[in-house]
Coordinates of C-alpha atoms and ligand atoms in Angstrom, one line a residue:
M1 CA 39.5 129.2 -52.3
P2 CA 37.7 127.6 -55.2
L3 CA 37.0 130.8 -57.2
D4 CA 33.6 129.8 -58.4
I5 CA 30.9 132.2 -59.6
Q6 CA 29.6 132.7 -55.8
A7 CA 33.0 133.6 -54.6
V8 CA 33.9 136.4 -57.4
R9 CA 30.2 137.6 -57.6
G10 CA 30.2 141.3 -56.8
I11 CA 34.0 142.1 -57.2
L12 CA 34.1 143.9 -60.3
P13 CA 33.7 147.5 -58.2
R14 CA 35.5 146.2 -55.4
G15 CA 39.4 147.2 -55.1
G16 CA 41.7 145.3 -52.9
T17 CA 41.9 141.5 -52.8
I18 CA 39.3 139.0 -51.7
L19 CA 42.0 136.4 -51.4
G20 CA 43.8 138.4 -48.3
S21 CA 46.8 138.2 -50.1
S22 CA 49.6 140.9 -49.6
R23 CA 53.3 141.7 -50.7
T24 CA 55.7 139.9 -48.9
N25 CA 58.7 138.3 -49.7
P26 CA 59.1 134.6 -49.8
I27 CA 62.7 134.5 -51.0
K28 CA 63.7 136.4 -47.6
I29 CA 62.0 133.4 -45.7
E30 CA 64.1 130.4 -45.1
G31 CA 62.4 127.3 -47.0
G32 CA 59.9 130.3 -48.4
V33 CA 59.9 128.8 -52.0
D34 CA 59.8 125.0 -51.0
R35 CA 56.7 126.0 -48.9
I36 CA 55.1 127.5 -51.4
K37 CA 55.6 124.7 -54.3
D38 CA 54.3 122.3 -51.4
N39 CA 50.9 124.3 -50.9
L40 CA 50.7 124.7 -54.7
A41 CA 51.0 120.9 -54.9
A42 CA 48.8 120.2 -52.1
G43 CA 45.9 122.4 -53.3
G44 CA 46.2 120.6 -56.8
V45 CA 47.0 124.1 -58.3
D46 CA 48.5 123.5 -61.9
A47 CA 49.6 127.2 -62.3
L48 CA 50.4 130.6 -60.1
I49 CA 49.1 133.4 -61.7
A50 CA 50.9 136.5 -59.7
I51 CA 49.2 139.8 -59.7
G52 CA 51.3 142.8 -58.7
G53 CA 54.1 145.6 -59.2
E54 CA 57.5 144.9 -59.3
D55 CA 58.2 143.1 -56.0
T56 CA 55.4 140.6 -56.6
L57 CA 56.1 140.1 -60.0
G58 CA 60.4 140.1 -59.2
V59 CA 59.2 136.6 -56.8
A60 CA 57.2 135.6 -59.3
R61 CA 60.1 135.7 -62.0
Q62 CA 62.4 134.1 -59.2
L63 CA 59.9 131.3 -58.7
F64 CA 59.7 130.8 -62.6
D65 CA 63.7 130.4 -62.3
R66 CA 62.7 127.9 -59.7
G67 CA 60.4 125.6 -61.6
V68 CA 57.2 127.1 -60.5
R69 CA 54.4 127.5 -63.7
V70 CA 53.9 131.3 -63.1
V71 CA 51.9 133.6 -65.2
G72 CA 52.3 137.5 -64.1
V73 CA 49.7 140.4 -64.3
P74 CA 50.9 144.1 -63.9
K75 CA 48.8 145.6 -61.0
T76 CA 50.5 148.7 -59.4
I77 CA 49.3 152.5 -58.6
D78 CA 53.1 153.0 -59.7
N79 CA 52.7 151.9 -63.5
D80 CA 56.3 151.5 -63.2
L81 CA 56.5 148.3 -65.0
S82 CA 58.2 147.7 -67.9
G83 CA 56.9 146.3 -71.1
T84 CA 53.2 147.6 -70.1
D85 CA 52.0 150.9 -71.2
Y86 CA 49.9 150.7 -67.7
T87 CA 49.1 148.8 -64.8
F88 CA 45.9 148.5 -63.2
G89 CA 45.6 150.6 -59.8
F90 CA 46.7 153.9 -61.8
D91 CA 44.4 155.1 -63.2
T92 CA 42.1 154.7 -60.2
A93 CA 44.9 156.6 -58.1
V94 CA 45.6 159.4 -60.9
N95 CA 41.3 159.8 -60.8
I96 CA 41.5 160.0 -56.9
A97 CA 44.6 162.4 -56.9
T98 CA 43.3 164.6 -59.0
E99 CA 40.0 165.0 -57.4
A100 CA 42.0 166.0 -54.2
I101 CA 43.5 168.8 -56.2
D102 CA 40.4 169.8 -57.5
R103 CA 39.0 170.2 -53.9
L104 CA 42.7 171.9 -53.1
H105 CA 41.5 174.8 -55.9
T106 CA 38.8 175.8 -53.5
T107 CA 40.6 176.7 -50.8
A108 CA 43.3 178.1 -53.2
E109 CA 40.9 180.7 -54.3
S110 CA 40.1 181.9 -50.9
H111 CA 43.6 181.7 -48.6
H112 CA 46.7 182.8 -49.7
R113 CA 49.0 179.6 -49.1
A114 CA 50.6 177.4 -50.8
L115 CA 48.9 174.3 -51.1
I116 CA 51.1 171.0 -51.5
C117 CA 49.9 167.5 -52.2
E118 CA 51.8 164.5 -51.8
V119 CA 51.1 161.6 -53.8
M120 CA 53.1 158.3 -54.0
G121 CA 54.5 156.2 -56.7
R122 CA 57.2 155.2 -54.9
H123 CA 60.3 156.0 -57.5
A124 CA 58.5 156.5 -60.3
G125 CA 56.7 160.2 -61.3
W126 CA 53.8 158.9 -63.0
I127 CA 50.8 159.6 -60.7
A128 CA 52.5 163.0 -60.0
L129 CA 52.9 164.3 -63.5
H130 CA 49.6 162.5 -64.4
A131 CA 47.2 163.8 -61.6
G132 CA 49.4 167.0 -61.4
M133 CA 48.7 168.1 -65.2
A134 CA 45.2 166.8 -65.1
G135 CA 44.6 169.0 -62.0
G136 CA 46.2 172.0 -63.1
A137 CA 49.1 172.2 -60.7
N138 CA 51.7 175.1 -60.4
V139 CA 54.8 173.0 -60.2
I140 CA 55.0 169.0 -60.3
L141 CA 58.1 167.4 -58.5
I142 CA 59.0 164.0 -59.7
P143 CA 61.9 161.2 -58.6
E144 CA 63.2 161.4 -62.2
K145 CA 64.1 164.8 -61.7
P146 CA 65.9 166.4 -58.8
F147 CA 64.6 169.8 -58.2
D148 CA 65.6 172.7 -57.5
I149 CA 63.9 174.6 -54.5
D150 CA 64.9 178.1 -55.7
R151 CA 63.3 177.4 -58.9
V152 CA 60.4 175.5 -56.7
C153 CA 60.0 179.0 -54.9
E154 CA 60.0 181.4 -58.0
Y155 CA 57.0 179.5 -59.4
V156 CA 55.1 179.8 -56.1
E157 CA 56.0 183.4 -55.6
S158 CA 54.8 184.4 -59.6
R159 CA 51.7 182.5 -58.9
F160 CA 50.9 184.5 -55.8
R161 CA 51.5 187.7 -57.8
T162 CA 48.4 186.5 -60.0
R163 CA 46.3 186.3 -56.6
Y164 CA 45.6 182.6 -56.3
S165 CA 47.7 180.4 -54.5
P166 CA 50.1 177.9 -55.9
I167 CA 49.1 174.2 -55.9
I168 CA 52.4 172.1 -55.7
V169 CA 52.2 168.0 -56.8
V170 CA 55.0 166.1 -55.3
A171 CA 55.7 162.6 -55.6
E172 CA 56.9 161.0 -52.5
G173 CA 60.1 159.7 -53.9
A174 CA 60.7 163.4 -55.3
H175 CA 64.1 164.9 -53.5
P176 CA 66.2 168.2 -54.0
V177 CA 69.3 168.7 -55.7
E178 CA 71.8 167.0 -53.7
G179 CA 72.7 169.3 -50.5
Q180 CA 69.6 171.9 -50.3
M181 CA 67.4 170.5 -47.9
A182 CA 68.0 168.2 -45.2
L183 CA 65.6 165.1 -45.6
Q184 CA 64.9 162.2 -43.4
A185 CA 65.8 158.4 -44.1
G186 CA 63.2 155.8 -44.0
E187 CA 63.2 152.3 -42.6
L188 CA 63.7 149.4 -45.3
D189 CA 61.0 146.7 -45.9
S190 CA 61.4 143.3 -46.8
F191 CA 62.3 144.0 -50.4
G192 CA 65.2 146.4 -49.3
H193 CA 62.9 149.7 -50.5
V194 CA 63.0 153.0 -48.3
R195 CA 59.7 153.4 -46.8
L196 CA 59.0 156.7 -48.6
G197 CA 56.7 159.8 -47.5
G198 CA 57.2 162.9 -45.7
I199 CA 58.5 165.1 -48.2
G200 CA 55.6 167.5 -48.6
E201 CA 56.0 168.6 -44.9
V202 CA 59.9 169.4 -45.7
L203 CA 58.9 171.5 -48.6
A204 CA 56.5 173.3 -46.7
K205 CA 58.7 174.0 -44.0
E206 CA 61.1 175.3 -46.8
I207 CA 58.8 177.4 -48.7
E208 CA 58.0 179.1 -45.7
K209 CA 61.3 179.5 -44.7
R210 CA 62.2 181.1 -48.1
T211 CA 58.9 183.0 -49.3
G212 CA 57.5 184.3 -45.7
K213 CA 54.3 182.3 -47.6
E214 CA 52.3 179.9 -45.1
A215 CA 52.5 176.3 -46.9
R216 CA 50.1 173.7 -46.0
T217 CA 50.5 170.0 -47.0
T218 CA 48.1 167.3 -48.0
V219 CA 49.5 163.6 -47.9
L220 CA 47.1 161.4 -50.0
G221 CA 48.9 158.3 -48.8
H222 CA 46.9 154.9 -48.5
I223 CA 43.5 156.8 -49.7
Q224 CA 45.1 156.7 -53.2
R225 CA 45.1 152.8 -53.3
G226 CA 41.5 152.0 -51.9
G227 CA 38.0 152.2 -52.9
T228 CA 36.5 151.4 -56.0
P229 CA 38.4 151.3 -59.5
T230 CA 37.4 153.4 -62.3
A231 CA 36.0 151.8 -65.4
F232 CA 39.3 151.6 -67.3
D233 CA 40.8 149.7 -64.4
R234 CA 38.1 147.2 -64.2
V235 CA 38.2 146.8 -68.1
L236 CA 42.1 146.6 -68.2
A237 CA 42.0 144.0 -65.1
T238 CA 39.3 142.1 -67.0
R239 CA 41.4 141.9 -70.3
F240 CA 44.2 140.7 -68.4
G241 CA 42.9 138.3 -66.2
L242 CA 41.0 136.8 -69.4
Q243 CA 44.6 136.9 -71.5
A244 CA 46.7 135.5 -68.0
I245 CA 44.2 132.1 -68.2
D246 CA 44.7 131.9 -71.9
A247 CA 48.6 131.9 -71.2
V248 CA 48.2 129.2 -68.7
H249 CA 46.4 126.9 -71.0
A250 CA 49.3 127.7 -73.6
G251 CA 51.9 126.9 -71.1
D252 CA 53.4 130.2 -71.9
F253 CA 54.9 130.4 -68.2
G254 CA 57.6 133.0 -67.3
T255 CA 55.8 135.5 -69.1
M256 CA 53.4 138.6 -68.2
V257 CA 50.3 139.9 -69.7
A258 CA 50.8 143.4 -70.9
L259 CA 48.9 146.5 -72.4
R260 CA 50.5 147.9 -75.8
G261 CA 48.4 150.7 -77.2
T262 CA 45.0 148.9 -77.0
D263 CA 46.2 145.1 -77.6
I264 CA 46.9 143.0 -74.7
V265 CA 50.6 141.4 -75.5
R266 CA 52.6 138.5 -73.5
V267 CA 56.0 139.8 -72.5
G268 CA 59.0 137.9 -70.2
L269 CA 58.7 138.4 -66.6
D270 CA 62.4 139.5 -66.8
E271 CA 61.9 142.3 -69.2
A272 CA 59.1 143.3 -67.2
T273 CA 61.0 143.7 -64.3
S274 CA 64.5 143.8 -65.1
E275 CA 64.4 147.9 -65.2
L276 CA 61.7 150.2 -63.9
K277 CA 59.7 152.6 -66.1
T278 CA 60.4 155.8 -65.2
V279 CA 58.8 159.2 -66.7
P280 CA 61.0 159.9 -69.3
V281 CA 62.2 163.7 -69.8
S282 CA 60.3 164.4 -72.8
R283 CA 56.7 163.9 -70.6
Y284 CA 58.1 166.0 -68.0
E285 CA 59.1 168.7 -70.1
E286 CA 55.4 168.5 -71.6
A287 CA 53.9 169.4 -67.9
E288 CA 56.8 171.9 -67.1
V289 CA 55.2 174.4 -70.0
F290 CA 52.6 174.9 -67.6
F291 CA 54.7 175.3 -64.6
G292 CA 54.8 178.9 -62.6
Ligands
F6P301 O1 53.9 150.2 -54.6 C1 52.7 150.9 -54.3 C2 53.1 151.5 -53.2 O2 51.8 152.2 -52.7 C3 53.6 153.0 -53.5 O3 53.3 153.7 -54.1 C4 54.2 153.3 -52.0 O4 55.4 153.8 -52.1 C5 53.9 152.2 -51.2 O5 53.7 150.8 -52.0 C6 53.8 151.8 -49.7 O6 53.4 150.8 -49.3 P1 53.5 150.4 -47.9 O7 52.0 150.3 -47.8 O8 53.7 149.1 -47.9 O9 54.1 151.3 -47.3

C-alpha cells in the first residue's frame, strides 16, 4: 500500500494499524524469510521499518542478519525494550489503567471488598507500577518481585481497618513466592511465550480464603491496547517515524530508534532485544513506601 497523504490522513488519533499487520513469527514458517525477501523485492521496497516489541524487533534483528535492510521502531504497551526510555503505546495503556483504577475507587468508597485490577505487561511490571502509583493502589504486584501472600493479606486488612477497600494492582505476569498458591499454566504462542492472564482471579480466591473478606477482580485485558493514543504517545511515535526515515536514508540498518531523555538516538537492534528491560528494585521500593 503506498502511504501517500490520502492513505495516512486521519491516523494521528487512531490506535492499532491501518496496514492490518500483526505479530507473527516468520522464522517458524518454512521459507518464511525468503518469502519476505521476495515480497520486498517484488514491491520495490528499499527498506523495512519494523514497528513492534521484543518479538517483532527480535525477528527484525534476525532478518537484518539474513541481509534484509531493517530499521526498528519500539512500540509496545509493555515498555520492556532495552535501549529506550519509553516505547510508544505504554503511556496510553498506563492512562487507561489509571482511569480504570480511579473508577474502582468509587466502589471502594462504599463497598467493603478487596478490589483487584489485573493489567498486562507480560514479564515486566511497568504498566502495573505506573498505573498503580498514579491510581493510589494499596499494593502493586509485579513479575520482577514474587509476592508473599501473607504480606498482601496484611496490607488488605490494614486498609480495611481504615474503613476503605483495598485496591490491588496486579501485573498479569506476577506470581507468588514458590509454593504459596497453585497457578494455572497457559498455552504457548508462536514465540514460545506462555499466554498470561488469570492471576487476579487466583489472588481474589486466596484473599477471600485467608481474610474472610469478599474480593473482586477486574481484568483490563485488551482494553488497555485499544482506542485513541495519548498526546505523549502520538508525539513519540511521530518523532520515532521521522528518525526512522532518517536512519533509512543514512543507510544505518540493523538499528532501532530510541528515546534517551528527550532525545531520539539510534541503538543496535541486538542491544534493544537481547535483554528485557524490567522494573529495577529501586523503582519498586519507591512504590512500596505507599503500600498498606
Ligand atoms: O506484548 C504486548 C501484550 O499486550 C502483552 O502485554 C500481553 O501479554 C500480550 O501482548 C497479549 O498478546 P495476545 O493478544 O496475543 O494474547
